[in-house]
Amino acid sequence: MCLAVPGKILSIEGEDPLLRSGKVSFGGTLKNVFLAYVPEARVGDYVLVHVGFAISVLVPEEADRIFRYLAEIEEGDFLQGEEAS
């Protein structure tokens, strides 16, 4: 199973919409991400990234919600009230 992860765009390079890329922070880890699928993305935006490509721009509230879910998964809280099998 593949998972798309949210990150924050710190900088953008390139004028050609098909070749634009950005430096994206994933909790302090920086990666270069292709932005061809999200031409509307700007520095400071949160994007959902899958295999090195930003696939959608997120509103900050949606990004925060995803970060909370990921933290719950990491801590095991997503099984709260359920028996793990």
mmCIF file of C-alpha atoms in Angstrom:
data_model
loop_
_atom_site.group_PDB
_atom_site.id
_atom_site.type_symbol
_atom_site.label_atom_id
_atom_site.label_comp_id
_atom_site.label_asym_id
_atom_site.label_seq_id
_atom_site.Cartn_x
_atom_site.Cartn_y
_atom_site.Cartn_z
ATOM 1 C CA MET A 1 0.000 0.000 0.000
ATOM 2 C CA CYS A 2 1.259 3.472 -0.866
ATOM 3 C CA LEU A 3 0.675 6.558 1.210
ATOM 4 C CA ALA A 4 0.770 10.220 0.213
ATOM 5 C CA VAL A 5 2.331 12.478 2.840
ATOM 6 C CA PRO A 6 1.772 16.202 3.453
ATOM 7 C CA GLY A 7 4.654 18.642 3.379
ATOM 8 C CA LYS A 8 5.193 22.402 3.315
ATOM 9 C CA ILE A 9 6.737 24.106 0.278
ATOM 10 C CA LEU A 10 9.780 26.157 1.316
ATOM 11 C CA SER A 11 11.006 27.218 -2.124
ATOM 12 C CA ILE A 12 10.141 26.788 -5.802
ATOM 13 C CA GLU A 13 12.457 26.579 -8.809
ATOM 14 C CA GLY A 14 11.638 26.776 -12.506
ATOM 15 C CA GLU A 15 9.258 28.817 -14.614
ATOM 16 C CA ASP A 16 8.088 26.037 -16.951
ATOM 17 C CA PRO A 17 4.932 24.518 -15.379
ATOM 18 C CA LEU A 18 6.007 21.012 -16.419
ATOM 19 C CA LEU A 19 9.473 21.340 -14.904
ATOM 20 C CA ARG A 20 8.725 23.228 -11.672
ATOM 21 C CA SER A 21 10.037 21.679 -8.510
ATOM 22 C CA GLY A 22 10.082 22.707 -4.914
ATOM 23 C CA LYS A 23 11.963 22.085 -1.714
ATOM 24 C CA VAL A 24 9.378 20.587 0.631
ATOM 25 C CA SER A 25 9.704 20.037 4.383
ATOM 26 C CA PHE A 26 8.338 16.842 5.899
ATOM 27 C CA GLY A 27 8.696 17.488 9.618
ATOM 28 C CA GLY A 28 12.188 18.915 9.122
ATOM 29 C CA THR A 29 13.294 16.469 6.435
ATOM 30 C CA LEU A 30 13.752 18.328 3.142
ATOM 31 C CA LYS A 31 13.019 16.726 -0.227
ATOM 32 C CA ASN A 32 12.889 18.020 -3.778
ATOM 33 C CA VAL A 33 9.365 17.458 -5.149
ATOM 34 C CA PHE A 34 7.968 17.869 -8.658
ATOM 35 C CA LEU A 35 5.120 20.417 -8.808
ATOM 36 C CA ALA A 36 3.840 19.823 -12.373
ATOM 37 C CA TYR A 37 0.481 18.466 -11.121
ATOM 38 C CA VAL A 38 -0.152 21.487 -8.872
ATOM 39 C CA PRO A 39 0.628 24.610 -10.920
ATOM 40 C CA GLU A 40 -1.313 26.714 -8.393
ATOM 41 C CA ALA A 41 1.055 25.755 -5.532
ATOM 42 C CA ARG A 42 3.024 28.590 -3.925
ATOM 43 C CA VAL A 43 5.732 28.898 -1.263
ATOM 44 C CA GLY A 44 4.121 28.313 2.141
ATOM 45 C CA ASP A 45 1.432 25.971 0.799
ATOM 46 C CA TYR A 46 0.995 22.442 2.071
ATOM 47 C CA VAL A 47 0.962 19.771 -0.619
ATOM 48 C CA LEU A 48 0.160 16.078 -0.587
ATOM 49 C CA VAL A 49 3.164 14.196 -2.020
ATOM 50 C CA HIS A 50 3.242 10.716 -3.514
ATOM 51 C CA VAL A 51 6.440 9.163 -4.942
ATOM 52 C CA GLY A 52 8.101 12.559 -5.361
ATOM 53 C CA PHE A 53 5.163 14.335 -7.012
ATOM 54 C CA ALA A 54 2.870 16.848 -5.319
ATOM 55 C CA ILE A 55 -0.621 15.646 -6.237
ATOM 56 C CA SER A 56 -2.780 18.249 -4.490
ATOM 57 C CA VAL A 57 -2.619 21.472 -2.514
ATOM 58 C CA LEU A 58 -4.021 21.248 1.013
ATOM 59 C CA VAL A 59 -5.613 23.933 3.125
ATOM 60 C CA PRO A 60 -3.665 24.255 6.415
ATOM 61 C CA GLU A 61 -6.512 22.726 8.457
ATOM 62 C CA GLU A 62 -6.516 19.621 6.278
ATOM 63 C CA ALA A 63 -2.736 19.292 6.585
ATOM 64 C CA ASP A 64 -2.998 19.603 10.400
ATOM 65 C CA ARG A 65 -5.683 16.909 10.474
ATOM 66 C CA ILE A 66 -3.473 14.544 8.462
ATOM 67 C CA PHE A 67 -0.482 15.276 10.746
ATOM 68 C CA ARG A 68 -2.658 14.391 13.773
ATOM 69 C CA TYR A 69 -3.781 11.121 12.157
ATOM 70 C CA LEU A 70 -0.199 10.180 11.318
ATOM 71 C CA ALA A 71 0.885 10.919 14.905
ATOM 72 C CA GLU A 72 -1.953 8.734 16.221
ATOM 73 C CA ILE A 73 -0.887 5.891 13.951
ATOM 74 C CA GLU A 74 2.716 6.239 15.090
ATOM 75 C CA GLU A 75 1.638 6.159 18.742
ATOM 76 C CA GLY A 76 -0.846 3.328 18.208
ATOM 77 C CA ASP A 77 -3.788 5.501 19.331
ATOM 78 C CA PHE A 78 -5.759 4.665 16.189
ATOM 79 C CA LEU A 79 -6.683 1.343 17.840
ATOM 80 C CA GLN A 80 -8.157 3.088 20.867
ATOM 81 C CA GLY A 81 -11.236 1.199 21.966
ATOM 82 C CA GLU A 82 -10.559 -1.668 19.574
ATOM 83 C CA GLU A 83 -8.780 -4.910 20.136
ATOM 84 C CA ALA A 84 -5.702 -5.292 17.976
ATOM 85 C CA SER A 85 -5.782 -8.465 15.942
#
